Coordinates of C-alpha atoms and ligand atoms in Angstrom, one line a residue:
X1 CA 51.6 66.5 64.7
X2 CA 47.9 65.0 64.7
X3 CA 47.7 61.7 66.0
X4 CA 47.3 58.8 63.7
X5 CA 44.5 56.9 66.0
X6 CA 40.8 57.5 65.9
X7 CA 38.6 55.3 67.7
X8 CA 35.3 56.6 67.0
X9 CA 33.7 57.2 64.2
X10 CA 30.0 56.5 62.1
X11 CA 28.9 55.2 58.5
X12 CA 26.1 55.0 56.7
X13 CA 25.3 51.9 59.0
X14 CA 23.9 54.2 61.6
X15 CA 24.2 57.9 60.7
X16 CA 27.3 58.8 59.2
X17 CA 27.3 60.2 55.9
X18 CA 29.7 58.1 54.1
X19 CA 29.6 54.1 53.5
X20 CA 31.9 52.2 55.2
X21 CA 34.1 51.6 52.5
X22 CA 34.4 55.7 51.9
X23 CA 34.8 56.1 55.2
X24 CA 37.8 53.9 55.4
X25 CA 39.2 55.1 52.4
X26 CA 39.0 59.0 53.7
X27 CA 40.0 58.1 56.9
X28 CA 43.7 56.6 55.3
X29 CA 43.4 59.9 53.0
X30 CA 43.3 61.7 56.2
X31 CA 46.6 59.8 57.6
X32 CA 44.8 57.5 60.1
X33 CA 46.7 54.7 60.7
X34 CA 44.3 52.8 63.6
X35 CA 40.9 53.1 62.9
X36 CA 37.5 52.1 64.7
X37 CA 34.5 52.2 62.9
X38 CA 32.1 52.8 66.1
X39 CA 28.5 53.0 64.3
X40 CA 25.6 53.4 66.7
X41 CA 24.2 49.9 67.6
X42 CA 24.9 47.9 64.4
X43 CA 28.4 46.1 63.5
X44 CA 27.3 45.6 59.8
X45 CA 30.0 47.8 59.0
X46 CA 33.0 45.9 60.3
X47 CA 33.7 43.3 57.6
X48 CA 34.0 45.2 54.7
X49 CA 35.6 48.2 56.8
X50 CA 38.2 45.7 57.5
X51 CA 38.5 44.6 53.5
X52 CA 39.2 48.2 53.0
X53 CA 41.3 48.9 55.6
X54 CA 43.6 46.4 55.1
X55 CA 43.7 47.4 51.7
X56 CA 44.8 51.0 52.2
X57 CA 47.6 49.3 55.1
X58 CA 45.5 50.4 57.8
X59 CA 44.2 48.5 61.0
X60 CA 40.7 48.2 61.4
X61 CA 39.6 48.2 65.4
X62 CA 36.2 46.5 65.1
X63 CA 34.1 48.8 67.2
X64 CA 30.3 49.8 68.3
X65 CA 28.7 52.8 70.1
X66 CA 26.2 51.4 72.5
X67 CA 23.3 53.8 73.3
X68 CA 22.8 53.5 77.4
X69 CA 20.3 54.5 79.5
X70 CA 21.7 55.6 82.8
X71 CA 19.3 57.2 85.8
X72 CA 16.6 58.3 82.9
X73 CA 19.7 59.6 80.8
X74 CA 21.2 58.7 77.8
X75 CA 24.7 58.0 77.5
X76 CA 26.9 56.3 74.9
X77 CA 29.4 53.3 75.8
X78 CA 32.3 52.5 73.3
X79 CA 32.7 48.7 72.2
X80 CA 36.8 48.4 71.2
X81 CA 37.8 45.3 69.9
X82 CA 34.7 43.2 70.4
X83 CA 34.1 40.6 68.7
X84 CA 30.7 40.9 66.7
X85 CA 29.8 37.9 66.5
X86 CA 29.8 37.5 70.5
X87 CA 26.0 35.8 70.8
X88 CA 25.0 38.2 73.5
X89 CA 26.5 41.1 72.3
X90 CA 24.7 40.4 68.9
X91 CA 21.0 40.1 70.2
X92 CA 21.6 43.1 72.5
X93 CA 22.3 45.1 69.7
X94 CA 19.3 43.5 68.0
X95 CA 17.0 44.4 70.4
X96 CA 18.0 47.9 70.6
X97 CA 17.6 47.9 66.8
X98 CA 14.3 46.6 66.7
X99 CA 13.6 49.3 69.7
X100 CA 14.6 52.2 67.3
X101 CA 11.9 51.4 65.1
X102 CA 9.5 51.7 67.8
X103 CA 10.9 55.1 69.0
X104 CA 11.2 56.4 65.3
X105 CA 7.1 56.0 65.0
X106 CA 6.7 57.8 68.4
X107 CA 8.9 60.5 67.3
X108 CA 7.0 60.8 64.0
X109 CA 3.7 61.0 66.0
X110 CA 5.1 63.1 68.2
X111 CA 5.7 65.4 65.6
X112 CA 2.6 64.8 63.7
X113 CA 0.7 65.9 66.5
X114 CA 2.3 69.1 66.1
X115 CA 1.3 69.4 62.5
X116 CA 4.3 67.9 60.6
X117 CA 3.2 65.2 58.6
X118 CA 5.5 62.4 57.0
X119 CA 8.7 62.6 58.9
X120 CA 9.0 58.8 59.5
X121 CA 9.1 57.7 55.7
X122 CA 11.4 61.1 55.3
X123 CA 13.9 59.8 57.8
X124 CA 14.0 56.4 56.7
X125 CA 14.4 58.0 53.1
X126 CA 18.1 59.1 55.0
X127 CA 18.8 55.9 56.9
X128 CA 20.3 53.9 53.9
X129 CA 21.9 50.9 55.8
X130 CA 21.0 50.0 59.1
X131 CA 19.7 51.7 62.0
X132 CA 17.1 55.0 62.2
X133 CA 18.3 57.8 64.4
X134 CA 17.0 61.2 65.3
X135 CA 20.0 62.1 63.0
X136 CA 18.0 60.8 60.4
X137 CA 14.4 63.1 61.5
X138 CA 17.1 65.6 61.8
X139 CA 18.4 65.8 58.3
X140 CA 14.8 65.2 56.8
X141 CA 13.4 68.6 58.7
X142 CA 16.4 70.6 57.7
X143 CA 15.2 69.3 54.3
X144 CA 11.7 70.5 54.6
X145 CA 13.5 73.9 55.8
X146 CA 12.4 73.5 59.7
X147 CA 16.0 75.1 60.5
X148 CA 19.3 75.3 58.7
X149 CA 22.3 73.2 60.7
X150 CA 21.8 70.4 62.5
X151 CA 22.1 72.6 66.2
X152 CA 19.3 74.0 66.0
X153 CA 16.9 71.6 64.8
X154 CA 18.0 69.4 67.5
X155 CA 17.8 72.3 70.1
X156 CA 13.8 72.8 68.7
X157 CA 13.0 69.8 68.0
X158 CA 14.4 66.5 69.1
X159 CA 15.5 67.2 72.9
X160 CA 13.4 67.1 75.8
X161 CA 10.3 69.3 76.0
X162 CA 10.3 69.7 72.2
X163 CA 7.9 68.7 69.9
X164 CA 9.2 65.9 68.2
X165 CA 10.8 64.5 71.6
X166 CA 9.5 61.2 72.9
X167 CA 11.4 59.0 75.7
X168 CA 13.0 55.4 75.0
X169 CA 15.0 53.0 77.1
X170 CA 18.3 52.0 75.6
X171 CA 20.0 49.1 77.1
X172 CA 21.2 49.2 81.0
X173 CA 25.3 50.5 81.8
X174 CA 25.8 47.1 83.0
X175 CA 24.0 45.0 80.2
X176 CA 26.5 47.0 77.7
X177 CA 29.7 46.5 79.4
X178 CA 29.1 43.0 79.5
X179 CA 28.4 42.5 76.1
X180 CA 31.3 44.4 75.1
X181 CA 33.5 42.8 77.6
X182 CA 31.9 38.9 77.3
X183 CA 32.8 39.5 73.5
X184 CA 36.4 39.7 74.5
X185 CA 36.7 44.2 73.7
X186 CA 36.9 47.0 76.2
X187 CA 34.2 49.0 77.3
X188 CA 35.3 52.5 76.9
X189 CA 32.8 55.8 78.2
X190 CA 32.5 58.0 74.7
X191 CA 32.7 61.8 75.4
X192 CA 31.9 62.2 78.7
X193 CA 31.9 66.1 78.8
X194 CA 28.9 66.1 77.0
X195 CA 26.6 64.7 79.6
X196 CA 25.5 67.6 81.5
X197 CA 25.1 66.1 84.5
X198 CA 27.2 68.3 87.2
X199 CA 30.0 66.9 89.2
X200 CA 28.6 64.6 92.0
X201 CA 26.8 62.8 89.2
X202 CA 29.8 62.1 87.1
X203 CA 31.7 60.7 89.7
X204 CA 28.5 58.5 90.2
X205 CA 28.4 57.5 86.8
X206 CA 32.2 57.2 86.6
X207 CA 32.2 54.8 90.1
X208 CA 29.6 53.0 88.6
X209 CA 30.9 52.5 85.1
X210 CA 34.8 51.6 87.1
X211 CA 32.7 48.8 89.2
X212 CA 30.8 47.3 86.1
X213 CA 34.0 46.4 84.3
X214 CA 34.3 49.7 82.4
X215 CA 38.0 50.2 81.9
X216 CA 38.9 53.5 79.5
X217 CA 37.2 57.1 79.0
X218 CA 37.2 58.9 76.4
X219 CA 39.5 61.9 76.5
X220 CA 40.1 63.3 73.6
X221 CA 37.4 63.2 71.3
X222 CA 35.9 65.9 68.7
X223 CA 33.1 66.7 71.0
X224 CA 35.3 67.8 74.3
X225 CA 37.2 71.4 74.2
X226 CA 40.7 71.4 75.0
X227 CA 39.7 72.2 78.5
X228 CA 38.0 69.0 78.7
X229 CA 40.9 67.1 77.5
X230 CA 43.0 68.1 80.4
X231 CA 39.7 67.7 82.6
X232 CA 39.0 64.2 81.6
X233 CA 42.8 63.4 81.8
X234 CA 42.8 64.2 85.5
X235 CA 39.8 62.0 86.2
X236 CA 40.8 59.2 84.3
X237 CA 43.8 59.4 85.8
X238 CA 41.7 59.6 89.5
X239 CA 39.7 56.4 88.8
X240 CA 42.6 54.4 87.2
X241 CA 41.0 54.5 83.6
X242 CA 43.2 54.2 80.5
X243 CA 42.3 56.8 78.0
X244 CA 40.6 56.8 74.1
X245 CA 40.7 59.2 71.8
X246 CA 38.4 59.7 68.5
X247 CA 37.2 62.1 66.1
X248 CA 33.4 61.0 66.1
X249 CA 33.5 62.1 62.7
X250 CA 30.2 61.8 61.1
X251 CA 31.1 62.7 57.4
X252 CA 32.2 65.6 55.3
X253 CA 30.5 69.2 56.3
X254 CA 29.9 70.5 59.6
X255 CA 31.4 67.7 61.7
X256 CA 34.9 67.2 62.6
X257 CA 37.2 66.1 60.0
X258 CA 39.3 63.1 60.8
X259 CA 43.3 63.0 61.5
X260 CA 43.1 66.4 63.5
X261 CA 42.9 65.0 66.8
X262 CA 46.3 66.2 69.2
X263 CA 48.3 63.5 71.1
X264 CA 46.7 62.5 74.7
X265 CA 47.8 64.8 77.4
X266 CA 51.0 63.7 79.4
X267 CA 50.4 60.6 82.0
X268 CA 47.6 59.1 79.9
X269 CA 47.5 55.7 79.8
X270 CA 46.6 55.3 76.5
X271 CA 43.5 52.3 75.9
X272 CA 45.6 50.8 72.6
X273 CA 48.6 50.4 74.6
X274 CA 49.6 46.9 74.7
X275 CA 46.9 46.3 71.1
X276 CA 48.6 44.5 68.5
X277 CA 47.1 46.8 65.8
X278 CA 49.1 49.5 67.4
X279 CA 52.5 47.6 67.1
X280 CA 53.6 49.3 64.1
X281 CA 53.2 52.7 64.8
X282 CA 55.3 52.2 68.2
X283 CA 58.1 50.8 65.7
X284 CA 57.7 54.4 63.7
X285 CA 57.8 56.7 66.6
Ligands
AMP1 P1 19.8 58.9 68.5 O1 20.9 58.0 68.9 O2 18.9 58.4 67.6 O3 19.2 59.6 69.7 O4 20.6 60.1 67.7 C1 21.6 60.8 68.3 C2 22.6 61.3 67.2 O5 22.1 62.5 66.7 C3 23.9 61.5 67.8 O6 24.7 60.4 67.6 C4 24.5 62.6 66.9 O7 25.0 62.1 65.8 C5 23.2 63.4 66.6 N1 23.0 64.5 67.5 C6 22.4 64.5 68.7 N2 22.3 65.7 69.3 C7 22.8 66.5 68.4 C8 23.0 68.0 68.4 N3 22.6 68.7 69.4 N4 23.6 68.5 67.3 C9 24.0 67.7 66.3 N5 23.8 66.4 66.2 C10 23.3 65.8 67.3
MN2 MN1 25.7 59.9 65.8
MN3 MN1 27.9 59.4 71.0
MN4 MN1 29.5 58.7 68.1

């Protein structure tokens, strides 16, 4: 049976394809019962996420997705039950708002200097609500027919070495766990089997993340194979880290779809374990 708990996933707020509201209401469709809406650097979703939820007799897990910046690499920390309104936590996010804006013209100059003209106004044409992303460039250039899925534009043109690449700092490892833990929620590390970084790094990263005040992982999440599940179990398990689990579903076509996620493997300490939004399901199972 799929479990009933996602902890990650993205509206239109940052770049997710449905609005909050849709989200929530597809999410209870899909037989989520604890939900966090985890949008990229912007909260704006929470409130009415909340509305919704309660309305559909779901629990709503206010949630962000902190973009990091980690020995020139970029890696994404997990806000869970912060409180958005936390005054540090807010500017933080703020200021990596405002920074996005200054990255988006780079990457639109970037890739104007390479002969594709008007690809900031076309990704801001995506980015509805709240923050610009290179999902946003991404979906635009699709659009204009510079590939056909969202892989392979990425692969030639928004990583590293690519013409529409161009380097930003996000905030520090430290600076985003405190936020998220001054605000009174748990700093969890979002998928870490995607950061290719090889062993002896991720034990850095995971020593480091441990002695900042970093207290879950995530381990099982739409973007780890069932390999990594078992992978990220045992290391969790290594560095005393309570476990997360989300779809990082993005919206309808090509991304996960929500309520598919399997239970956490055995000895998982699981990071809603004593939550109050997870009473009721205890009471069911
Ligand atoms: P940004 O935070 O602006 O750098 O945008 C990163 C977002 O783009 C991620 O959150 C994903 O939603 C999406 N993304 C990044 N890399 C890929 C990829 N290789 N394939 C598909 N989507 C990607
Ligand atoms: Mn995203
Ligand atoms: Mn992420
Ligand atoms: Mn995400």
């Amino acid at each position: 049976m799929p479990s009933p708990i996602d902890l990650h996933s993205h509206s239109t707020v940052s770049d997710g394809l449905l609005m909050p509201q849709a989200l929530v209401e597809h999410a209870a469709a899909q037989g989520v019962k604890v939900l966090s809406l985890t949008d990229h650097d912007d909260t704006a979703g929470l409130a009415i996420a909340a509305k919704v939820a309660a309305e559909h007799g779901m629990q709503l897990v206010n949630g962000v997705e902190i973009s990091v910046t980690w020995r020139r690499r970029t890696i994404h920390v997990v806000g869970l039950r912060i409180d958005p309104d936390h005054a540090p936590l807010r500017d933080g996010l703020e200021k990596i708002r405002a920074g996005r804006h200054v990255r988006a013209q780079g990457i639109a100059a970037s890739l104007e200097k390479f002969g594709i003209a008007g690809s900031l106004e076309g990704a801001y044409a995506h980015a509805s609500q709240g923050i610009i992303s290179r999902a946003h460039f991404a979906r635009y250039l699709i659009e204009q027919g510079y590939a056909s899925n969202f892989k392979s534009l990425f692969k030639r043109y928004l990583v590293k070495g690519k013409p529409g690449y161009f380097e930003h700092h996000w905030a520090t490892l430290e600076e985003a766990i405190t936020w998220i833990a001054g605000s009174g929620g748990v700093a969890v590390l979002a998928h870490p089997g995607r950061y290719d970084i090889g062993r002896t790094n991720m034990l850095l990263l995971l020593e480091e993340f441990r002695n900042l005040g970093g207290t879950a992982i995530e381990v099982v999440t739409g973007s780890h194979t069932t390999d990594q599940f078992q992978e990220y179990a045992k290391l969790a398990h290594m560095f005393g880290f309570k476990a997360s689990m989300g779809s990082d579903y993005h919206g309808p076509g090509g991304y996960l779809e929500m309520g598919r996620l399997p239970d956490l493997p055995r000895g998982c300490i699981p990071v809603w374990q004593d939550w109050p939004e997870t009473q009721s399901l205890n009471n069911l199972r």
